[in-house]
C-alpha atoms as one frame of an Amber mdcrd trajectory, in Angstrom:
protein
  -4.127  15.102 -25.813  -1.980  13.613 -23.206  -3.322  12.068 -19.930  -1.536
  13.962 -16.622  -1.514  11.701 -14.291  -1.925  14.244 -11.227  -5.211  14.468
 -11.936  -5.807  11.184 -10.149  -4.602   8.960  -7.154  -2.185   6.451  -9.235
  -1.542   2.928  -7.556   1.111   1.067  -9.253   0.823  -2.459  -8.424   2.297
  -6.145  -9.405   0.531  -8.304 -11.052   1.782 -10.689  -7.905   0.055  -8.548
  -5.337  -3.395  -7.925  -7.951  -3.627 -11.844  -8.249  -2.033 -15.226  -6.934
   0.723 -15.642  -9.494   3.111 -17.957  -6.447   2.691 -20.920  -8.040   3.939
 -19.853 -10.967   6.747 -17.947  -9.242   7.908 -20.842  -7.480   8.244 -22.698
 -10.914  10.686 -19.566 -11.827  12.426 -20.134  -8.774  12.969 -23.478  -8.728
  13.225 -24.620 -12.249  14.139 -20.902 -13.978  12.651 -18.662 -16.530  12.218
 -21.489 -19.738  10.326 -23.657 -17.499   8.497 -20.678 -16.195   7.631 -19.581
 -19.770   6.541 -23.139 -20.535   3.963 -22.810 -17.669   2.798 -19.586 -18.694
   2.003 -20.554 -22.059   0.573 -23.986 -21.145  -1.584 -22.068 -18.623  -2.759
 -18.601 -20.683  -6.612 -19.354 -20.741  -6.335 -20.162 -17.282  -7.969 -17.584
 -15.010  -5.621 -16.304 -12.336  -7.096 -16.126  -8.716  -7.499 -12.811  -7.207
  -4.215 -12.250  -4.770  -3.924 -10.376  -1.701  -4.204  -6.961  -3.272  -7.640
  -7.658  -5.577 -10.438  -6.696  -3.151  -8.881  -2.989  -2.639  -8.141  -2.239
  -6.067 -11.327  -3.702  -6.893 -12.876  -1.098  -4.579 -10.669   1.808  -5.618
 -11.809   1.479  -9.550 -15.472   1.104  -8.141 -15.274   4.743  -6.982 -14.584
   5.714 -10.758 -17.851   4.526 -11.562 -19.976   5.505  -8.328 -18.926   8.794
  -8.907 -19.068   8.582 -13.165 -15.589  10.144 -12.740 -11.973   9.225 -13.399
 -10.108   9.713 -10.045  -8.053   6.778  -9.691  -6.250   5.208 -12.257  -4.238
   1.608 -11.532  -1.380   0.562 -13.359  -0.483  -3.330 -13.707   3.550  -3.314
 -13.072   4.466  -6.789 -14.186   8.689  -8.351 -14.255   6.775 -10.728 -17.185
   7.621  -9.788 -20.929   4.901  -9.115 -23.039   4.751 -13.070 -24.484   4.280
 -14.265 -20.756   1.590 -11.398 -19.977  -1.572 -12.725 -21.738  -2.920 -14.562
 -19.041  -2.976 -11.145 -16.889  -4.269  -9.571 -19.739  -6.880 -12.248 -19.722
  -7.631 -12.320 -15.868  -7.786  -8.400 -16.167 -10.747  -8.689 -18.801 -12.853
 -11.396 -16.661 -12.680  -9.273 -13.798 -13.957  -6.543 -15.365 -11.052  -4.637
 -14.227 -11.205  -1.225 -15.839  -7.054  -1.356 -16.050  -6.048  -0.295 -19.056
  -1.985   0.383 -18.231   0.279  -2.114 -17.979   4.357  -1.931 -16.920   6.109
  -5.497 -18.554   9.716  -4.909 -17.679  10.895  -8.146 -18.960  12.419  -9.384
 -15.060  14.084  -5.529 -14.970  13.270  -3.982 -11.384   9.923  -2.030 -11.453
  11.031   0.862  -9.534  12.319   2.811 -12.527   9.019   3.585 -14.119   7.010
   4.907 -11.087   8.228   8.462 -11.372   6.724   7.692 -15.371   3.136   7.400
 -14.073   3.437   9.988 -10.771   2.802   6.695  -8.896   0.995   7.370  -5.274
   0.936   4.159  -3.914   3.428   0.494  -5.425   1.944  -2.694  -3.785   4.289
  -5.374  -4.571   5.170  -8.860  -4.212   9.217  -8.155  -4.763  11.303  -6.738
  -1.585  13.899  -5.384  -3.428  11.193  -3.299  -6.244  10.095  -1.722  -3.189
  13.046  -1.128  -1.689  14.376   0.714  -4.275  10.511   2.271  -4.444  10.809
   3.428  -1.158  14.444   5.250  -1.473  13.273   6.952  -4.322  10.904   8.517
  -2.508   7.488   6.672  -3.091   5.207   5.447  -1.153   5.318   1.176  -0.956
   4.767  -1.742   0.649   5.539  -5.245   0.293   2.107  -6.779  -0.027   2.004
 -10.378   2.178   1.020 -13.630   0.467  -2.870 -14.090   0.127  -4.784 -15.191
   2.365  -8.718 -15.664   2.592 -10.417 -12.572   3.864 -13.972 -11.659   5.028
 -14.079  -7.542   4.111 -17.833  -7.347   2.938 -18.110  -3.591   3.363 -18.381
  -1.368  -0.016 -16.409   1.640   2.145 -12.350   1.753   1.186 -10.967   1.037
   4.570  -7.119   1.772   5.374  -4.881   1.516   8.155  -1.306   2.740   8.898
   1.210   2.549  11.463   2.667   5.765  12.851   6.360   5.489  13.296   8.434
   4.733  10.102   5.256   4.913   8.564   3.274   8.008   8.191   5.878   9.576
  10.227   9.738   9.522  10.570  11.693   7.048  12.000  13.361   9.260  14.533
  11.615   8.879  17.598  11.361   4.793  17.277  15.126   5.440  17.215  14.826
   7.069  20.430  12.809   3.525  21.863  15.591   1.394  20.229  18.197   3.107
  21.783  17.210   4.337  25.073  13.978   2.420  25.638  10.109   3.294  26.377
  10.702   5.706  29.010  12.976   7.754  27.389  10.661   7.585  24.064   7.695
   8.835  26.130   9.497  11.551  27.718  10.731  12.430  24.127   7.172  12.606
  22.597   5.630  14.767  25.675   8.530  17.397  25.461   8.124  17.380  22.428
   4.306  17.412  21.363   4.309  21.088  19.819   6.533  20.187  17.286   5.625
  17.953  13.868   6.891  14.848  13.124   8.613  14.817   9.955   7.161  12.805
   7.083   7.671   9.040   6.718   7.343   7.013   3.833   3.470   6.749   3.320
   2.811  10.528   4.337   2.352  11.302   0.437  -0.056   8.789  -0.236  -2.266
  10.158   3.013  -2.224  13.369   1.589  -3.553  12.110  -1.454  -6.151  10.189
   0.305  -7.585  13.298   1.916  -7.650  15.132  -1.205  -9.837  11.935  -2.697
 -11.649  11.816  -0.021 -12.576  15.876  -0.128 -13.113  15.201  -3.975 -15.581
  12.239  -2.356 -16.967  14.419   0.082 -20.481  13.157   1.836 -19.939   9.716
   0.278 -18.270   7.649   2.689 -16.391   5.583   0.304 -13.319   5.970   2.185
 -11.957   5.656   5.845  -8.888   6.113   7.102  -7.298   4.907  10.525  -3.984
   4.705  12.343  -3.239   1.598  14.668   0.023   2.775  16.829   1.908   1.307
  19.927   1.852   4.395  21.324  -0.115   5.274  24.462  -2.444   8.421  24.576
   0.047  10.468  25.903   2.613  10.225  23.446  -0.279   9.921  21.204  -0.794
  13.469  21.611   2.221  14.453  19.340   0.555  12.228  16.412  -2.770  14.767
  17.104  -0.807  17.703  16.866   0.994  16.786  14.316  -2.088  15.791  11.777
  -3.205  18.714  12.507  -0.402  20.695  11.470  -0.261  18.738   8.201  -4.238
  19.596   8.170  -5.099  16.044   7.694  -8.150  14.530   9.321  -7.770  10.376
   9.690 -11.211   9.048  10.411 -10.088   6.464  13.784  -7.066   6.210  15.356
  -5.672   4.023  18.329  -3.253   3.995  20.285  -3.063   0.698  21.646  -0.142
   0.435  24.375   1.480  -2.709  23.755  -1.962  -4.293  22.138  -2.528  -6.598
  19.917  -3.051  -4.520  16.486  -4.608  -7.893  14.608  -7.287  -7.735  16.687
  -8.150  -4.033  16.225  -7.474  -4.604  12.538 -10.116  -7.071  12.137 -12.600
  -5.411  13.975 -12.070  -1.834  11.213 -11.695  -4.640   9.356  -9.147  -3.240
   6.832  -8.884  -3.595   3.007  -4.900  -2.892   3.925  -2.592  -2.285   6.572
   1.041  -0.895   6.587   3.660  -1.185   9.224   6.853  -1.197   9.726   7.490
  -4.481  11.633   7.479  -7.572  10.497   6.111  -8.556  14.227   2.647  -6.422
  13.933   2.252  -6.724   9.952   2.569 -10.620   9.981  -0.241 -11.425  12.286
  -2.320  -8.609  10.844  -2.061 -10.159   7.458  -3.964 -12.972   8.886  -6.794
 -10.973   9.319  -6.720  -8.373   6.808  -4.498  -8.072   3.791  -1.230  -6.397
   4.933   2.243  -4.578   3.588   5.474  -4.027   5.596   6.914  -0.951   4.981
  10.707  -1.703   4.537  13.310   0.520   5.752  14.491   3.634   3.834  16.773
   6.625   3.210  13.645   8.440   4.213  14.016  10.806   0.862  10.592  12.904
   0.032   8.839  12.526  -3.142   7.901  15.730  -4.375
């Protein structure tokens, strides 16, 4: 009997953003794919290091067997061919990973195979995979290097952006063109009327229907961390609550510093738009930039 895969929350990610493959990427770069394969071969029993990515899959599979139910299922999307992909394979078992599916495209782009697997969520290493991720209508981020992080809590805990993120880019357009006042004055005519969906809008959905599936658990918490001030916050309310979507905490910060509010929900990721709010927030938590789109909606 086939498996349908809308049964569960599916995260697509690269084995780059699941564990810290750079060192073996910068041997591709720099000295191409024989040298590369060389490595890979000479290193195959070697245990890979858990990358940026890890800790919240690690948590995600965890809720598969605190609730003795499959409701997420993770997919390994790897550019290796299947003679370079043992030592995955191998860091996969030691982990105790319960990953079963893996994606080796053989250096092809990634992208093509997510519609495959009804992919909710691609975490990747590769700009242009989730790029062409993104136009295509699925939710993706660009996962920053790894870095050491102190997230000790059990409980799932994500974090968005609002504009260009969970929402459309249009009213940021507004700020870039015409400035704060004008966005301000925009969102507060305005605050009757839903935002249109942004890139990561399908993968919230799907988080509140895990979460409802999860209900009285607590294993996951959800949070946007926006610019915005409360009163063109009050379009972001309205609008969740059109969509009939409950996010646990949200902030809108007015010009804060989002790193430091990050740290304190202390976030197993973070998505954003901006290169200038995602960077220091991968500091502190891991982190994925949301790159621009065509803004097309997976269905």
């Amino acid at each position: 009997m086939s498996v349908s895969f809308h049964d569960y929350l599916v995260i697509g990610i690269s084995s780059r953003a699941l564990f810290d493959l750079e060192e073996a990427n910068e041997i591709f770069e720099t000295q191409g794919l024989d040298a590369y394969r060389e490595y890979q071969f000479a290193h195959e029993e070697d245990i890979l290091k858990p990358g940026s990515g890890f800790p919240l899959i690690k948590k995600f599979l965890d809720i598969n067997a605190k609730m003795n139910k499959k409701m997420v299922e993770v997919i390994v999307m790897s550019r290796n061919s299947a003679e370079t992909s043992l030592r995955i394979i191998n860091s996969l078992e030691h982990y105790d990973l319960d990953i079963g599916r893996m994606v080796m495209s053989g250096g092809e782009n990634i992208s093509r195979y997510l519609k495959a697997f009804d992919v909710d969520l691609f975490l990747s290493a590769n700009a242009k995979d989730v790029e062409l991720a993104i136009e295509d209508g699925y939710p993706a981020g660009l996962i920053y290097p790894h870095a050491k992080y102190d997230l000790p809590s059990d409980q799932i805990r994500i974090a968005f952006d609002a504009d260009a993120v969970l929402f459309s880019d249009q009213s940021e357009q507004i700020y870039k063109a015409k400035g704060l006042d004008a966005f301000v004055a925009n969102e507060i005519k305005n605050q009757d009327t839903a935002m249109e969906q942004g890139p990561m809008a399908h993968f919230l959905f799907r988080l509140a229907q895990l979460q409802k599936a999860c209900a009285n658990t607590h294993y996951l918490r959800t949070a946007i961390v926006t610019a915005r001030d409360k009163n063109a916050g009050i379009r972001v309310i309205k609008t969740l609550r059109q969509w009939h979507i409950i996010v646990d905490e949200i902030f809108f910060l007015q010009g804060a510093k989002k790193a430091d509010i990050l740290a304190s929900f202390g976030a197993d990721i973070f998505f954003d738009d901006q290169d200038i709010h995602a960077g220091p927030a991968s500091e502190v938590v891991p982190s994925a930039r949301v790159l621009p789109t065509n803004n097309k909606e997976k269905t």
